[in-house]
């Protein structure tokens, strides 16, 4: 580890939980330079929905590079971009009756969020934006202002302004209607909430602890946006690209967001790539007004188009995600029943699920134990209390079962240690 400790900034984080040197990766497996195999339940924090080095995507990229295809072309027209635009329109937007313009932003999720917030403010002429408790939207200043997490916000160095935080679905439990609460605040001219340009929301909160909003809550949120003339931005950076069992996390809820942010698994291959989908009327940018050298990544255009063509031409892949999500949920529910029916519970939706533990120390100990036995898995949540499964969607049933057995042993060890401490 010496080289990393000597030369790499202290800001590095995941490597602290998984202190080995990885050399290769295939499908749902990571392999260290010593040849030890790990099942990957982190998958680049949701970036590798189609697994590591998927052969179809790899071949498309190799062919493109071999033919001296454009690697970088600013935002000039390229064949790779043309293919991506038409493939995404044909296989993702059109079949879902969605009519959006695609804006390519800088390459990471926070760039897409910045662009969406900036455009919402430009179009409406208002500063304020509503975001939610436990929401995570990125670490650049505009996106960070919309992010709840204290650890990240603490490093901003400047005031994080122009965002009003509202309680997410079920933040106060089932009985408190947070939509009615927002409606009252937005209706009252003396509530102190400036009329917002937009609401930005994750339909399942990834970093915030796998809080899944109900379809009813999301539909009511859309109505609230229409009533108060706020744009609805769905941040689908983590929950999109098939993670919840449909391409978009909100697909079966019947809403039509004004903007949608996508990144992470959009390239399909782990390449940096981010995009905002905009309702046509909102595309009020002047040429180059929101700029960036790496807007649109041609290698990512190639792998993204190949991924969409391969996985989204029919329903088979989405159906397999739903089935695997159920298999993981069944495995997790078994663990909960065995080791903590009163203190553990399963949270999330589709293949974005995890087990909520009594506290962050317990969850961290479980992840450490799992790692020692060959499973890369991380936590999320306000107190890092949720052991979070974010495995590649192409994972096999055997790998799921193996991972569940590693997790079972980890919960057995950590929960029995805790019970012993409490007795003594
Ligand atoms: C919902 C959501 N939005 C935005 C981001 C920020 O993306 P990035 O880390 O690529 O900037 C993340 C990252 O985890 C995310 O989960």
Coordinates of C-alpha atoms and ligand atoms in Angstrom, one line a residue:
X1 CA 0.0 0.0 0.0
X2 CA 3.1 2.2 0.4
X3 CA 2.9 3.9 -3.0
X4 CA -0.7 5.0 -2.4
X5 CA -0.1 6.2 1.1
X6 CA 3.0 8.1 0.0
X7 CA 1.6 9.8 -3.1
X8 CA -2.2 9.8 -3.1
X9 CA -4.3 12.5 -1.4
X10 CA -5.9 11.7 1.9
X11 CA -9.2 12.3 0.3
X12 CA -9.2 8.7 -1.0
X13 CA -11.9 6.7 0.7
X14 CA -13.2 3.3 -0.7
X15 CA -9.6 2.0 -0.8
X16 CA -9.6 2.4 3.0
X17 CA -12.4 -0.1 3.3
X18 CA -10.9 -2.5 0.8
X19 CA -7.1 -2.3 1.4
X20 CA -5.9 -4.6 -1.5
X21 CA -4.6 -3.8 -5.0
X22 CA -7.0 -4.9 -7.7
X23 CA -5.6 -5.8 -11.0
X24 CA -8.5 -7.3 -13.0
X25 CA -12.2 -7.5 -13.1
X26 CA -14.8 -9.6 -15.0
X27 CA -18.5 -9.5 -14.7
X28 CA -19.4 -9.4 -11.0
X29 CA -15.8 -10.2 -9.8
X30 CA -12.8 -8.2 -8.8
X31 CA -9.4 -9.9 -8.8
X32 CA -6.4 -8.7 -6.8
X33 CA -2.8 -8.8 -8.1
X34 CA -2.3 -11.9 -5.8
X35 CA -5.1 -13.6 -7.6
X36 CA -7.8 -13.4 -4.9
X37 CA -11.3 -13.2 -6.2
X38 CA -14.0 -11.0 -4.7
X39 CA -17.7 -10.7 -5.6
X40 CA -18.4 -7.1 -6.3
X41 CA -21.4 -5.8 -4.4
X42 CA -20.3 -2.2 -4.9
X43 CA -19.9 -2.1 -8.7
X44 CA -18.3 1.4 -8.9
X45 CA -21.1 2.8 -6.6
X46 CA -23.7 1.8 -9.3
X47 CA -21.5 2.5 -12.3
X48 CA -21.1 -1.1 -13.5
X49 CA -24.7 -2.3 -13.9
X50 CA -23.6 -4.5 -16.8
X51 CA -20.6 -5.7 -14.9
X52 CA -16.8 -5.3 -15.5
X53 CA -15.5 -5.5 -19.0
X54 CA -18.7 -6.9 -20.6
X55 CA -17.4 -8.7 -23.7
X56 CA -20.0 -7.2 -26.1
X57 CA -19.2 -3.6 -24.9
X58 CA -15.4 -4.4 -24.8
X59 CA -15.5 -5.6 -28.4
X60 CA -17.4 -2.5 -29.6
X61 CA -14.8 -0.3 -27.9
X62 CA -11.9 -2.3 -29.2
X63 CA -13.2 -2.2 -32.8
X64 CA -13.8 1.6 -32.5
X65 CA -10.3 2.2 -31.2
X66 CA -8.7 -0.1 -33.7
X67 CA -10.4 1.9 -36.5
X68 CA -9.0 5.2 -35.1
X69 CA -12.4 6.4 -34.1
X70 CA -12.6 9.9 -32.6
X71 CA -11.6 9.8 -28.9
X72 CA -12.0 13.5 -28.1
X73 CA -13.9 15.9 -30.2
X74 CA -15.3 18.6 -27.8
X75 CA -19.0 18.7 -28.7
X76 CA -18.4 18.4 -32.4
X77 CA -20.6 16.0 -34.4
X78 CA -19.1 12.5 -34.4
X79 CA -20.5 9.2 -35.8
X80 CA -20.3 7.7 -32.3
X81 CA -22.5 10.5 -30.9
X82 CA -24.9 10.2 -33.8
X83 CA -25.3 6.4 -33.1
X84 CA -25.8 7.0 -29.4
X85 CA -28.4 9.7 -29.9
X86 CA -30.4 7.6 -32.3
X87 CA -30.1 4.4 -30.3
X88 CA -31.1 6.1 -27.0
X89 CA -34.1 7.7 -28.8
X90 CA -35.1 4.5 -30.5
X91 CA -34.8 2.0 -27.7
X92 CA -35.1 4.0 -24.5
X93 CA -37.2 7.2 -25.1
X94 CA -39.6 6.3 -27.9
X95 CA -40.8 3.0 -26.4
X96 CA -41.6 4.9 -23.2
X97 CA -43.3 7.7 -25.0
X98 CA -40.7 10.2 -23.8
X99 CA -39.8 13.2 -25.8
X100 CA -36.6 14.8 -24.5
X101 CA -33.6 16.7 -25.8
X102 CA -30.2 15.2 -24.6
X103 CA -27.6 17.6 -23.2
X104 CA -24.1 16.2 -22.7
X105 CA -22.4 17.7 -19.7
X106 CA -19.0 17.3 -18.1
X107 CA -18.3 13.6 -17.5
X108 CA -19.4 12.9 -13.9
X109 CA -22.8 12.9 -12.2
X110 CA -22.4 16.2 -10.4
X111 CA -21.8 18.0 -13.7
X112 CA -25.3 16.8 -14.9
X113 CA -26.8 18.0 -11.7
X114 CA -25.1 21.4 -12.0
X115 CA -26.4 21.8 -15.5
X116 CA -29.9 20.8 -14.6
X117 CA -30.0 23.2 -11.6
X118 CA -28.5 26.1 -13.6
X119 CA -30.9 25.6 -16.5
X120 CA -33.9 25.4 -14.1
X121 CA -32.8 28.8 -12.6
X122 CA -32.2 30.3 -16.0
X123 CA -35.5 29.3 -17.4
X124 CA -37.6 30.3 -14.4
X125 CA -35.6 33.3 -13.3
X126 CA -35.7 32.0 -9.7
X127 CA -32.8 31.1 -7.4
X128 CA -34.3 28.7 -4.9
X129 CA -34.5 24.9 -5.4
X130 CA -36.1 22.3 -3.2
X131 CA -34.1 19.2 -2.3
X132 CA -34.7 16.5 0.3
X133 CA -33.4 15.3 3.6
X134 CA -30.8 12.5 2.9
X135 CA -30.6 13.4 -0.8
X136 CA -27.2 13.1 -2.5
X137 CA -26.5 15.0 -5.7
X138 CA -22.8 15.4 -5.9
X139 CA -19.9 17.4 -4.4
X140 CA -19.5 20.4 -6.7
X141 CA -20.8 23.5 -5.0
X142 CA -24.3 23.8 -6.7
X143 CA -25.0 20.1 -6.4
X144 CA -23.5 20.0 -2.8
X145 CA -26.0 22.7 -1.8
X146 CA -28.7 20.3 -2.8
X147 CA -27.0 17.4 -0.9
X148 CA -27.9 16.7 2.7
X149 CA -24.8 14.8 3.9
X150 CA -23.0 16.7 6.7
X151 CA -19.6 15.2 6.0
X152 CA -19.6 16.4 2.4
X153 CA -21.2 19.7 3.1
X154 CA -18.6 20.4 5.8
X155 CA -15.9 20.6 3.1
X156 CA -17.6 23.2 1.0
X157 CA -15.7 26.2 2.3
X158 CA -18.4 28.6 1.2
X159 CA -22.0 29.1 2.2
X160 CA -24.2 26.5 0.4
X161 CA -27.2 28.6 -0.6
X162 CA -30.3 28.8 -2.7
X163 CA -31.7 25.5 -1.6
X164 CA -34.7 24.8 0.8
X165 CA -34.5 21.3 2.3
X166 CA -37.8 19.5 2.7
X167 CA -38.6 16.1 4.4
X168 CA -38.4 13.2 2.0
X169 CA -41.2 10.6 1.8
X170 CA -41.6 8.9 5.2
X171 CA -38.9 11.0 6.8
X172 CA -41.3 11.4 9.7
X173 CA -42.8 7.9 9.3
X174 CA -45.9 6.8 7.5
X175 CA -48.3 9.1 9.3
X176 CA -46.9 12.4 8.3
X177 CA -47.8 13.6 4.8
X178 CA -44.7 15.5 3.7
X179 CA -46.4 16.6 0.5
X180 CA -49.1 18.3 2.4
X181 CA -46.4 19.9 4.6
X182 CA -44.6 21.3 1.5
X183 CA -47.9 22.5 -0.1
X184 CA -48.7 24.5 3.0
X185 CA -45.2 26.0 3.2
X186 CA -45.3 26.9 -0.5
X187 CA -48.8 28.3 -0.3
X188 CA -48.1 30.5 2.7
X189 CA -46.6 33.8 1.5
X190 CA -45.0 34.3 4.9
X191 CA -43.5 30.8 5.3
X192 CA -40.1 32.1 4.4
X193 CA -39.7 29.7 1.5
X194 CA -38.9 31.6 -1.7
X195 CA -40.8 30.3 -4.7
X196 CA -38.5 27.6 -6.1
X197 CA -37.3 27.1 -9.7
X198 CA -37.3 23.4 -9.2
X199 CA -37.5 20.3 -7.0
X200 CA -34.6 17.8 -7.3
X201 CA -35.4 14.3 -6.1
X202 CA -34.1 10.8 -6.1
X203 CA -36.9 8.2 -6.4
X204 CA -34.7 5.8 -4.4
X205 CA -32.1 7.6 -2.3
X206 CA -28.8 5.8 -3.0
X207 CA -26.3 7.4 -0.7
X208 CA -28.9 8.5 1.7
X209 CA -29.7 5.0 2.9
X210 CA -31.9 3.3 0.2
X211 CA -35.0 5.2 1.1
X212 CA -37.5 4.3 -1.6
X213 CA -40.4 6.8 -2.2
X214 CA -43.8 5.2 -3.0
X215 CA -45.4 5.7 -6.4
X216 CA -48.1 7.7 -4.7
X217 CA -45.7 10.1 -3.1
X218 CA -43.8 10.6 -6.3
X219 CA -47.0 11.3 -8.2
X220 CA -48.2 13.8 -5.6
X221 CA -44.8 15.5 -5.8
X222 CA -45.3 15.9 -9.5
X223 CA -48.7 17.4 -8.9
X224 CA -47.2 19.7 -6.3
X225 CA -44.6 20.9 -8.8
X226 CA -47.3 21.6 -11.4
X227 CA -49.4 23.5 -8.8
X228 CA -46.6 25.7 -7.7
X229 CA -45.0 26.0 -11.2
X230 CA -41.7 24.3 -10.1
X231 CA -39.8 22.2 -12.5
X232 CA -39.4 18.5 -11.5
X233 CA -35.8 17.2 -11.8
X234 CA -35.4 13.5 -11.2
X235 CA -31.8 12.6 -10.3
X236 CA -31.6 9.1 -11.7
X237 CA -27.8 9.0 -11.6
X238 CA -27.7 6.0 -9.2
X239 CA -31.2 4.6 -9.5
X240 CA -31.4 4.7 -13.3
X241 CA -30.1 2.5 -16.1
X242 CA -32.0 -0.5 -14.9
X243 CA -31.0 -0.6 -11.2
X244 CA -34.6 -0.7 -9.9
X245 CA -35.8 -3.2 -12.6
X246 CA -36.8 -0.6 -15.3
X247 CA -34.5 1.7 -17.2
X248 CA -35.7 4.8 -15.3
X249 CA -36.5 4.4 -11.6
X250 CA -39.9 6.3 -12.0
X251 CA -41.0 4.5 -15.1
X252 CA -43.9 2.6 -13.6
X253 CA -45.1 5.6 -11.6
X254 CA -46.6 7.5 -14.6
X255 CA -44.8 10.8 -14.1
X256 CA -43.2 13.1 -16.7
X257 CA -40.2 14.9 -15.1
X258 CA -39.1 18.1 -16.7
X259 CA -35.5 17.0 -16.5
X260 CA -33.7 13.8 -15.7
X261 CA -30.0 13.5 -14.8
X262 CA -28.2 10.3 -15.8
X263 CA -24.5 9.2 -15.4
X264 CA -22.9 6.3 -13.5
X265 CA -24.0 3.2 -15.6
X266 CA -25.0 5.2 -18.7
X267 CA -21.8 4.4 -20.5
X268 CA -22.3 0.8 -19.4
X269 CA -18.5 0.2 -19.2
X270 CA -17.5 2.4 -16.3
X271 CA -16.4 5.3 -18.5
X272 CA -17.1 8.9 -17.4
X273 CA -20.3 10.0 -19.1
X274 CA -23.2 12.2 -17.9
X275 CA -26.3 13.6 -19.6
X276 CA -29.4 15.7 -18.8
X277 CA -32.7 14.9 -20.5
X278 CA -34.7 18.1 -21.0
X279 CA -38.2 18.7 -22.0
X280 CA -37.9 20.4 -25.4
X281 CA -39.3 23.8 -24.3
X282 CA -36.6 24.0 -21.6
X283 CA -33.7 23.8 -24.0
X284 CA -33.1 27.5 -23.8
X285 CA -29.3 27.4 -23.6
X286 CA -27.4 29.7 -25.9
X287 CA -24.6 27.9 -27.8
X288 CA -21.7 27.1 -25.4
X289 CA -23.4 29.0 -22.6
X290 CA -22.9 25.9 -20.3
X291 CA -19.5 24.6 -21.4
X292 CA -16.9 21.9 -20.6
X293 CA -14.0 20.3 -22.5
X294 CA -15.2 16.8 -21.8
X295 CA -18.9 17.2 -22.7
X296 CA -19.8 13.8 -24.4
X297 CA -17.2 11.1 -24.3
X298 CA -16.9 9.3 -27.6
X299 CA -15.7 6.0 -26.1
X300 CA -18.7 6.2 -23.8
X301 CA -21.0 6.9 -26.7
X302 CA -19.8 3.7 -28.3
X303 CA -20.2 1.5 -25.2
X304 CA -23.5 3.1 -24.1
X305 CA -25.0 2.5 -27.6
X306 CA -23.8 -1.1 -27.5
X307 CA -25.2 -1.6 -24.0
X308 CA -28.6 -0.2 -24.9
X309 CA -28.7 -2.3 -28.1
X310 CA -27.6 -5.4 -26.2
X311 CA -29.7 -5.1 -23.0
X312 CA -32.7 -2.9 -23.8
X313 CA -34.0 -4.2 -27.1
X314 CA -36.6 -6.2 -25.3
X315 CA -37.9 -6.9 -21.7
X316 CA -35.7 -9.9 -21.0
X317 CA -33.0 -8.0 -19.1
X318 CA -35.4 -5.9 -17.1
X319 CA -37.3 -9.1 -16.1
X320 CA -34.1 -10.7 -15.0
X321 CA -33.3 -7.7 -12.8
X322 CA -36.7 -8.0 -11.1
X323 CA -36.1 -11.7 -10.5
X324 CA -32.6 -11.2 -9.1
X325 CA -33.8 -8.3 -7.0
X326 CA -36.3 -10.7 -5.4
X327 CA -33.7 -13.4 -4.9
X328 CA -31.5 -10.8 -3.1
X329 CA -34.4 -9.5 -1.0
X330 CA -35.4 -13.1 0.0
X331 CA -31.8 -13.8 1.0
X332 CA -31.7 -10.5 3.0
X333 CA -35.0 -11.2 4.7
X334 CA -33.7 -14.6 5.8
X335 CA -30.7 -12.9 7.4
X336 CA -33.0 -10.4 9.1
X337 CA -35.2 -13.2 10.5
X338 CA -32.2 -15.1 11.7
X339 CA -30.1 -12.4 13.4
X340 CA -32.3 -9.4 14.2
X341 CA -36.0 -9.5 13.5
X342 CA -36.4 -6.6 15.8
X343 CA -33.3 -4.6 15.0
X344 CA -32.6 -5.2 11.3
X345 CA -34.8 -4.5 8.3
X346 CA -34.5 -4.7 4.5
X347 CA -34.7 -1.4 2.6
X348 CA -34.7 -0.3 -1.1
X349 CA -36.1 -1.4 -4.4
X350 CA -35.1 -3.8 -7.2
X351 CA -31.4 -4.4 -7.1
X352 CA -30.8 -1.4 -5.0
X353 CA -31.5 -2.9 -1.6
X354 CA -29.8 -3.4 1.7
X355 CA -30.1 -4.3 5.4
X356 CA -30.5 -1.4 7.8
X357 CA -28.5 -2.1 11.0
X358 CA -28.9 -0.6 14.5
X359 CA -25.9 1.7 13.9
X360 CA -23.0 2.5 11.6
X361 CA -20.4 0.5 13.7
X362 CA -22.4 -2.6 13.2
X363 CA -22.8 -2.1 9.5
X364 CA -19.1 -1.3 9.2
X365 CA -18.1 -4.5 11.1
X366 CA -20.4 -6.6 8.9
X367 CA -18.8 -5.1 5.7
X368 CA -15.3 -5.7 7.1
X369 CA -16.2 -9.4 7.9
X370 CA -17.7 -9.8 4.4
X371 CA -14.6 -8.4 2.8
X372 CA -12.4 -10.8 4.6
X373 CA -14.5 -13.6 3.1
X374 CA -14.5 -12.4 -0.5
X375 CA -17.3 -9.8 -0.8
X376 CA -16.8 -6.1 -1.6
X377 CA -19.8 -4.3 0.0
X378 CA -20.3 -0.8 1.4
X379 CA -22.6 1.1 3.6
X380 CA -24.9 4.1 3.0
X381 CA -27.3 6.2 5.1
X382 CA -27.2 9.1 7.4
X383 CA -25.2 7.1 9.9
X384 CA -23.7 4.7 7.4
X385 CA -26.0 2.2 9.0
X386 CA -27.2 0.4 5.8
X387 CA -25.3 -2.6 4.4
X388 CA -26.0 -1.8 0.7
X389 CA -26.2 -4.2 -2.2
X390 CA -25.3 -2.5 -5.5
X391 CA -24.0 -5.6 -7.4
X392 CA -23.8 -5.7 -11.2
X393 CA -27.2 -6.5 -12.7
X394 CA -25.7 -9.2 -14.8
X395 CA -24.5 -11.2 -11.7
X396 CA -25.4 -14.9 -11.7
X397 CA -27.7 -16.6 -9.3
X398 CA -24.8 -18.6 -8.0
X399 CA -22.9 -15.5 -7.2
X400 CA -25.9 -14.0 -5.5
X401 CA -26.2 -17.1 -3.4
X402 CA -22.5 -17.1 -2.5
X403 CA -22.6 -13.4 -1.6
X404 CA -25.7 -14.1 0.6
X405 CA -23.9 -16.9 2.4
X406 CA -20.9 -14.6 3.0
X407 CA -23.3 -11.9 4.4
X408 CA -25.1 -14.5 6.5
X409 CA -21.8 -15.4 8.2
X410 CA -20.9 -11.8 8.7
X411 CA -24.2 -11.0 10.3
X412 CA -24.0 -14.2 12.4
X413 CA -20.5 -13.2 13.7
X414 CA -21.2 -9.5 14.3
X415 CA -24.7 -9.8 15.8
X416 CA -23.7 -12.6 18.1
X417 CA -20.7 -10.5 19.3
X418 CA -23.1 -7.7 20.0
X419 CA -25.5 -10.0 21.9
X420 CA -22.5 -11.3 24.0
X421 CA -21.4 -7.7 24.8
X422 CA -24.9 -6.7 25.9
X423 CA -25.3 -9.8 28.2
X424 CA -21.9 -9.2 29.8
Ligands
LIG1 C1 -28.1 10.3 -7.1 C2 -26.7 10.9 -7.3 N1 -26.6 12.1 -7.9 C3 -25.4 12.6 -8.2 C4 -24.2 11.9 -7.8 C5 -22.9 12.5 -8.1 O1 -22.3 11.8 -9.1 P1 -20.7 11.9 -9.2 O2 -20.1 11.3 -8.0 O3 -20.4 11.1 -10.5 O4 -20.3 13.3 -9.4 C6 -24.4 10.6 -7.2 C7 -23.1 9.9 -6.8 O5 -23.2 9.0 -6.0 C8 -25.6 10.1 -6.9 O6 -25.8 8.9 -6.3

